[in-house]
């Protein structure tokens, strides 16, 4: 994917209701790599007594950053969709802290992209969740063939 300014990407992200509701934004993009952020909000607390952030919000952040890493690994912008996603939650997000997520696209075939990532508070080396996924790439049927 060609270089696209973060401002343009975040404008696109904010147009999606779920992303806008969670206030997720893109922090970094490079070929096959993305970093996104989910700010803390009291609305996202799953358990009032502990202040732990809802796992669904972290799941959405990870799915989004993994997909963004796939977009940046492609030569041309085209539709992709999550085919399979596994998230292993390692520990809770600390109350009041934003959650960051980083992902790398490790391999791309004609129709499938493989990607992995982590959600973390301060360092990727101390993740609160790990994820791996495959995304289907919706290429035009005649791309790269004589059809």
C-alpha positions as a printed Julia matrix, in Angstrom:
147×3 Matrix{Float64}:
   0.0     0.0     0.0
   1.31    3.44   -0.85
   2.05    5.93    1.9
  -1.16    7.42    3.22
  -1.06   10.22    5.79
  -2.16    9.12    9.29
  -4.68   11.97    9.34
  -6.45   10.47    6.31
  -6.41    6.97    7.8
  -7.83    8.25   11.1
 -10.55   10.17    9.26
 -11.51    6.89    7.57
 -11.39    5.02   10.91
 -13.64    7.6    12.62
 -16.27    7.02    9.89
 -16.83    3.48   11.21
 -19.36    3.57   14.07
 -17.67    0.95   16.26
 -14.24    2.52   15.86
 -15.65    5.98   16.55
 -17.53    4.73   19.63
 -14.32    3.26   21.06
 -12.22    6.26   19.91
  -9.62    3.92   18.37
  -6.92    5.65   16.33
  -3.87    4.73   14.27
  -0.53    5.8    15.73
   1.99    4.29   13.25
   1.96    2.64    9.84
   4.71    1.05    7.78
   4.88   -1.85    5.33
   3.24   -4.81    7.04
   3.12   -3.08   10.44
   0.58   -1.01   12.36
   0.16    0.46   15.84
  -3.23    1.62   17.16
  -4.5     3.01   20.45
  -7.63    2.57   22.54
  -7.98    5.33   25.15
  -9.35    4.45   28.56
 -12.98    5.34   29.13
 -15.18    4.53   32.14
 -17.74    3.27   29.57
 -15.36    0.4    28.74
 -15.04   -0.91   32.3
 -16.36   -4.48   32.5
 -16.29   -4.85   36.27
 -16.97   -1.75   38.36
 -15.38   -3.25   41.48
 -12.02   -3.86   39.74
 -12.1    -1.26   36.95
 -10.92   -3.87   34.42
 -11.48   -2.89   30.79
 -13.91   -5.06   28.82
 -12.24   -7.81   26.8
 -14.49   -7.03   23.84
 -12.96   -3.57   23.48
  -9.46   -5.07   23.47
 -10.61   -7.73   20.99
 -11.88   -5.0    18.65
  -8.59   -3.1    18.97
  -6.61   -6.23   18.1
  -8.84   -7.18   15.16
  -8.49   -3.62   13.85
  -4.7    -3.38   14.17
  -4.25   -6.84   12.63
  -6.4    -5.82    9.66
  -4.52   -2.54    9.32
  -1.21   -4.45    9.2
  -2.64   -6.53    6.35
  -3.68   -3.38    4.45
  -0.14   -2.01    4.75
   1.34   -5.28    3.43
  -0.68   -5.12    0.18
   0.47   -3.32   -2.95
  -3.03   -1.98   -3.58
  -5.89   -1.19   -1.23
  -8.5    -3.94   -1.5
 -11.14   -5.46    0.77
 -10.0    -7.87    3.46
 -12.0    -9.68    6.13
 -11.09  -11.55    9.28
 -11.15  -15.26    8.53
  -9.87  -16.56   11.87
  -8.78  -14.68   14.99
  -7.39  -16.04   18.22
  -6.83  -13.79   21.23
  -5.1   -14.99   24.37
  -5.72  -12.63   27.29
  -2.71  -12.65   29.6
  -3.63  -10.09   32.25
  -6.14   -7.27   32.75
  -5.68   -3.73   31.5
  -4.91   -1.37   34.37
  -7.7     1.05   35.23
  -7.23    4.47   33.68
  -4.56    3.42   31.15
  -4.86    3.52   27.4
  -4.21    0.26   25.57
  -1.88    0.13   22.58
  -1.73   -2.66   20.02
   0.92   -3.52   17.48
   0.67   -6.01   14.61
   2.86   -7.43   11.86
   1.73   -9.17    8.71
   4.08  -12.13    8.42
   2.98  -13.66    5.11
   0.65  -12.9     2.22
  -0.56  -15.38   -0.38
  -2.89  -14.54   -3.26
  -5.98  -14.92   -1.05
  -4.83  -15.17    2.59
  -2.75  -12.95    4.87
  -1.21  -14.17    8.14
  -0.74  -11.68   10.94
   0.11  -11.55   14.64
   0.09   -8.86   17.27
  -0.05   -7.83   20.9
  -2.03   -5.45   23.07
  -0.02   -3.73   25.77
   0.06   -0.77   28.15
   3.66    0.48   28.06
   5.79   -2.08   26.25
   5.2    -4.73   23.59
   7.51   -6.89   25.7
   4.88   -6.92   28.48
   1.63   -7.72   26.63
  -1.83   -7.92   28.16
  -3.03  -10.0    25.19
  -1.56  -11.79   22.19
  -3.36  -12.4    18.9
  -2.88  -14.3    15.68
  -5.16  -14.2    12.69
  -5.74  -14.96    9.06
  -7.49  -12.52    6.75
  -9.06  -13.31    3.42
  -8.04  -10.96    0.61
 -10.84  -10.19   -1.83
  -8.8    -9.79   -5.01
 -10.53   -9.33   -8.35
 -10.98  -12.73  -10.02
  -8.96  -11.79  -13.07
  -6.03  -10.21  -11.22
  -2.81  -11.91  -12.24
  -4.52  -14.4   -14.54
  -5.55  -14.53  -18.17
  -9.28  -14.92  -17.27
